[in-house]
Short mmCIF file of C-alpha atoms in Angstrom, two decimals:
data_model
loop_
_atom_site.label_atom_id
_atom_site.label_comp_id
_atom_site.label_asym_id
_atom_site.label_seq_id
_atom_site.Cartn_x
_atom_site.Cartn_y
_atom_site.Cartn_z
CA PHE A 1 -65.66 39.45 -34.11
CA TYR A 2 -62.07 38.79 -35.48
CA MET A 3 -60.82 40.03 -32.06
CA TYR A 4 -62.94 37.74 -30.08
CA ILE A 5 -62.31 34.65 -32.31
CA MET A 6 -58.49 35.60 -31.78
CA LEU A 7 -58.83 36.32 -27.96
CA LEU A 8 -60.88 32.55 -27.87
CA SER A 9 -57.85 30.97 -29.90
CA ILE A 10 -55.29 32.18 -27.54
CA ILE A 11 -57.45 31.11 -24.48
CA SER A 12 -57.80 27.73 -26.07
CA ILE A 13 -53.93 27.31 -26.65
CA ASN A 14 -53.02 28.34 -22.59
CA SER A 15 -55.46 26.06 -21.83
CA LEU A 16 -53.75 23.41 -23.99
CA ILE A 17 -50.21 24.54 -22.90
CA ASN A 18 -51.02 24.29 -19.41
CA GLN A 19 -52.69 20.65 -19.81
CA SER A 20 -50.02 19.28 -21.42
CA ILE A 21 -47.10 21.28 -19.80
CA LYS A 22 -48.29 21.24 -16.17
CA PRO A 23 -48.26 17.38 -15.53
CA ILE A 24 -44.71 17.32 -16.86
CA LEU A 25 -43.40 19.93 -14.72
CA THR A 26 -45.26 18.52 -11.74
CA ARG A 27 -43.57 15.07 -12.41
CA SER A 28 -40.50 16.86 -12.86
CA PHE A 29 -40.56 18.71 -9.60
CA ASN A 30 -41.66 15.21 -7.90
CA ASN A 31 -38.64 13.51 -9.39
CA LEU A 32 -36.31 16.29 -8.13
CA MET A 33 -37.63 16.25 -4.39
CA VAL A 34 -37.26 12.21 -4.57
CA ILE A 35 -33.77 12.84 -6.04
CA ASN A 36 -33.05 14.92 -3.21
CA ARG A 37 -34.14 12.75 -0.71
CA VAL A 38 -32.08 9.86 -1.96
CA ASN A 39 -29.26 12.00 -2.15
CA LYS A 40 -29.45 13.27 1.47
CA VAL A 41 -30.00 9.49 2.70
CA PHE A 42 -26.84 8.23 0.62
CA MET A 43 -24.60 11.49 1.88
CA SER A 44 -25.55 10.62 5.43
CA THR A 45 -24.67 6.75 5.14
CA ASN A 46 -21.48 7.66 3.57
CA GLU A 47 -20.21 10.05 6.06
CA VAL A 48 -17.15 8.84 7.93
CA LYS A 49 -18.03 9.33 11.53
CA PRO A 50 -15.03 9.79 13.92
CA GLU A 51 -14.52 6.94 16.25
CA LEU A 52 -12.50 6.37 19.40
CA THR A 53 -9.58 4.14 18.46
CA GLU A 54 -6.15 3.20 20.06
CA LEU A 55 -4.81 6.03 17.29
CA SER A 56 -7.13 8.57 19.29
CA ARG A 57 -5.01 7.96 22.49
CA LEU A 58 -1.71 9.08 20.52
CA GLU A 59 -0.64 12.76 20.72
CA ILE A 60 1.38 13.39 17.15
CA ARG A 61 2.61 16.91 16.63
CA VAL A 62 4.78 19.01 14.46
CA GLY A 63 7.81 20.13 16.39
CA LYS A 64 11.08 22.04 15.53
CA ILE A 65 14.70 20.76 16.45
CA VAL A 66 16.47 23.66 17.91
CA GLU A 67 19.29 21.94 19.32
CA VAL A 68 20.84 18.73 18.76
CA GLY A 69 24.29 16.96 19.75
CA ARG A 70 25.75 13.55 20.16
CA HIS A 71 25.09 11.71 23.21
CA PRO A 72 28.00 11.79 25.40
CA GLU A 73 27.66 7.92 26.77
CA ALA A 74 26.16 6.58 23.04
CA ASP A 75 27.86 6.90 19.73
CA GLY A 76 24.69 6.14 17.90
CA LEU A 77 22.49 8.59 19.62
CA TYR A 78 21.40 11.86 19.17
CA VAL A 79 20.05 14.16 22.09
CA GLU A 80 17.79 16.59 20.43
CA LYS A 81 15.90 20.06 21.85
CA ILE A 82 12.69 20.09 20.13
CA ASP A 83 10.05 23.08 20.13
CA LEU A 84 6.67 21.98 20.14
CA GLY A 85 4.90 25.20 21.12
CA GLU A 86 4.66 24.21 24.76
CA PRO A 87 4.84 26.86 27.75
CA THR A 88 7.59 24.30 29.51
CA GLY A 89 10.06 25.10 26.86
CA PRO A 90 11.54 22.44 24.36
CA ARG A 91 11.73 18.77 25.07
CA THR A 92 14.78 16.58 25.51
CA ILE A 93 14.34 13.79 22.99
CA VAL A 94 16.91 11.02 22.10
CA SER A 95 16.85 9.71 18.79
CA GLY A 96 18.98 6.61 17.27
CA LEU A 97 19.75 8.82 13.78
CA VAL A 98 23.53 9.15 14.19
CA GLN A 99 24.15 6.51 11.34
CA PHE A 100 21.43 7.74 9.14
CA CYS A 101 21.25 11.68 9.93
CA THR A 102 23.83 14.60 9.89
CA VAL A 103 23.31 17.29 12.31
CA ASP A 104 22.65 19.63 9.39
CA ARG A 105 19.81 17.47 8.49
CA LEU A 106 18.12 17.83 11.45
CA LEU A 107 18.76 21.26 13.09
CA ASN A 108 16.25 23.69 12.61
CA ASN A 109 14.40 21.54 10.73
CA ASN A 110 10.62 20.70 11.45
CA VAL A 111 9.91 17.10 12.38
CA ILE A 112 6.90 14.91 13.46
CA VAL A 113 7.02 14.02 16.90
CA LEU A 114 4.83 11.21 19.09
CA CYS A 115 4.80 13.17 22.33
CA ASN A 116 3.13 11.29 24.86
CA LEU A 117 4.66 7.98 25.18
CA LYS A 118 6.05 7.09 28.64
CA PRO A 119 9.58 9.09 29.10
CA ARG A 120 12.41 6.83 29.14
CA ALA A 121 16.37 7.10 30.38
CA LEU A 122 18.49 6.11 27.48
CA LYS A 123 22.06 6.22 28.59
CA GLY A 124 21.25 8.49 31.60
CA ILE A 125 19.21 11.27 29.66
CA THR A 126 15.53 10.98 29.58
CA SER A 127 13.69 10.97 26.19
CA ASN A 128 10.12 12.62 26.34
CA GLY A 129 8.85 11.64 22.97
CA MET A 130 9.84 10.07 19.66
CA VAL A 131 10.60 11.57 16.31
CA LEU A 132 8.88 9.79 13.66
CA CYS A 133 10.95 8.37 10.94
CA THR A 134 10.24 6.51 7.68
CA THR A 135 12.65 3.12 7.30
CA SER A 136 13.46 2.54 3.51
CA LYS A 137 12.34 -1.08 2.43
CA ASP A 138 15.77 -2.16 2.42
CA GLU A 139 16.50 -0.88 5.80
CA THR A 140 19.62 0.97 4.68
CA LYS A 141 17.99 4.26 5.14
CA VAL A 142 16.25 6.23 7.92
CA ASP A 143 14.83 9.92 7.31
CA PRO A 144 12.51 11.79 9.54
CA LEU A 145 8.94 12.51 8.47
CA ILE A 146 8.28 16.08 6.99
CA PRO A 147 5.41 18.33 8.08
CA PRO A 148 3.61 20.37 5.37
CA PRO A 149 6.19 23.87 4.87
CA ASP A 150 3.47 25.82 6.25
CA ALA A 151 2.22 23.87 9.52
CA PRO A 152 2.71 25.67 12.79
CA ILE A 153 4.78 24.28 15.46
CA GLY A 154 2.79 22.37 17.62
CA GLN A 155 0.17 21.81 15.14
CA LEU A 156 -1.63 18.48 16.23
CA ILE A 157 -1.86 15.61 13.59
CA THR A 158 -5.19 14.01 12.65
CA PHE A 159 -6.48 11.22 11.05
CA GLU A 160 -9.78 10.71 8.89
CA GLY A 161 -12.40 8.67 10.92
CA HIS A 162 -10.53 8.73 14.07
CA LEU A 163 -11.35 11.00 16.97
CA SER A 164 -8.32 12.72 18.37
CA GLU A 165 -8.36 12.79 22.31
CA PRO A 166 -4.52 12.01 23.24
CA VAL A 167 -4.10 10.32 26.88
CA GLU A 168 -1.28 11.76 29.35
CA PRO A 169 2.29 10.79 28.65
CA GLY A 170 2.67 6.97 30.14
CA ASN A 171 1.82 3.42 29.56
CA ARG A 172 -1.05 4.12 28.11
CA ALA A 173 -0.21 5.64 24.93
CA THR A 174 3.01 3.44 24.78
CA LYS A 175 0.84 0.39 24.88
CA ALA A 176 -1.48 2.19 22.23
CA PHE A 177 1.49 2.81 19.90
CA THR A 178 2.83 -0.74 20.36
CA LYS A 179 -0.34 -2.34 19.47
CA ILE A 180 -0.77 -0.47 16.17
CA ALA A 181 2.81 0.54 14.98
CA ASP A 182 2.49 -1.78 12.01
CA GLY A 183 -0.30 0.24 10.52
CA PHE A 184 1.95 3.49 10.04
CA TYR A 185 3.71 3.39 6.61
CA VAL A 186 4.54 5.85 3.52
CA ASN A 187 2.82 5.01 0.61
CA GLU A 188 4.07 5.07 -2.91
CA GLN A 189 3.03 8.64 -3.43
CA GLY A 190 5.35 9.49 -0.27
CA VAL A 191 2.55 10.26 2.02
CA ALA A 192 2.75 9.21 5.83
CA THR A 193 -0.36 7.37 6.68
CA TYR A 194 -2.06 5.00 9.20
CA ASN A 195 -3.76 1.87 7.55
CA GLY A 196 -3.92 4.23 4.39
CA ILE A 197 -5.19 7.04 6.18
CA PRO A 198 -3.26 10.23 5.71
CA PHE A 199 -1.10 11.76 8.53
CA SER A 200 -3.39 15.40 8.16
CA THR A 201 -3.03 18.95 9.02
CA PRO A 202 -5.03 22.10 7.73
CA ASN A 203 -1.83 22.53 5.45
CA GLY A 204 -1.73 19.29 4.05
CA PRO A 205 -0.47 16.03 4.40
CA VAL A 206 2.52 14.65 6.40
CA THR A 207 5.52 13.42 3.79
CA SER A 208 8.70 11.68 3.57
CA THR A 209 11.76 11.28 1.19
CA LEU A 210 11.64 7.41 1.68
CA ILE A 211 8.92 4.67 1.20
CA GLY A 212 8.55 2.27 3.92
CA LYS A 213 7.56 1.56 7.29
CA ILE A 214 7.02 4.52 10.29
CA SER A 215 8.57 3.90 13.35
#
C-alpha cells in the first residue's frame, strides 16, 4: 500500500513539474527562435555589400624597388625599376622624390604602386605608374606608403565595400584617380585610407611614417 502511495506521489510530482516547466521551456524556445530570426535580419541588413565605384577601377599593388638612380635630365626625379611580380619584369617608374628620400630609403624596399595610370613621358623617360606617398601636413616631408612586412610582391590592395575591377592602363584609370584623389589620406593611427576605409591586404593594412594626404 505504501509503495502504491509513493508511486502516485511521484507521478503527481512529475505531472506538476511538466505542467509548470513545459510552458516555460516552450516560451523560451520560441523566444530563442524569434531572436535568431531577428539576428539574421539584422546581420543581413548590416553587411557591407561591395559596389562598383571609381576606386574599383584602380589597380594598386605591392611592389619592390630593385633599382633606383637619378634622372639624367631632371635633378629632382628618380628613375626606378619596380618589381610587381609581372612576367614582363620590373616596370620603369619616375618619381619626384629626390628632395625627400635618399637612394638607400628606396632601394630594395617595398612600396605601394598605382599601376594603371596612363603611361607618360617625364623628361624623355616613360613612367608606367606611380609610387604612392604621404605628404606631411606642413608639406615639408614626403615618404612612400609602407606595405605589411609579409605582403607578397604583386599583392592587390583592396577596400571594404568596393569591388576590385581594375581597368587597363590609360585615361579611364587616370580620370578615376583624379576624381577621387582627395579621399586618400593617412589617419592619426598611421593607416592609409580612402574616405576612412583602410588600404587592406590579407597581411594587414598599409601604413605610413607620416600623417597627411596620399598622392
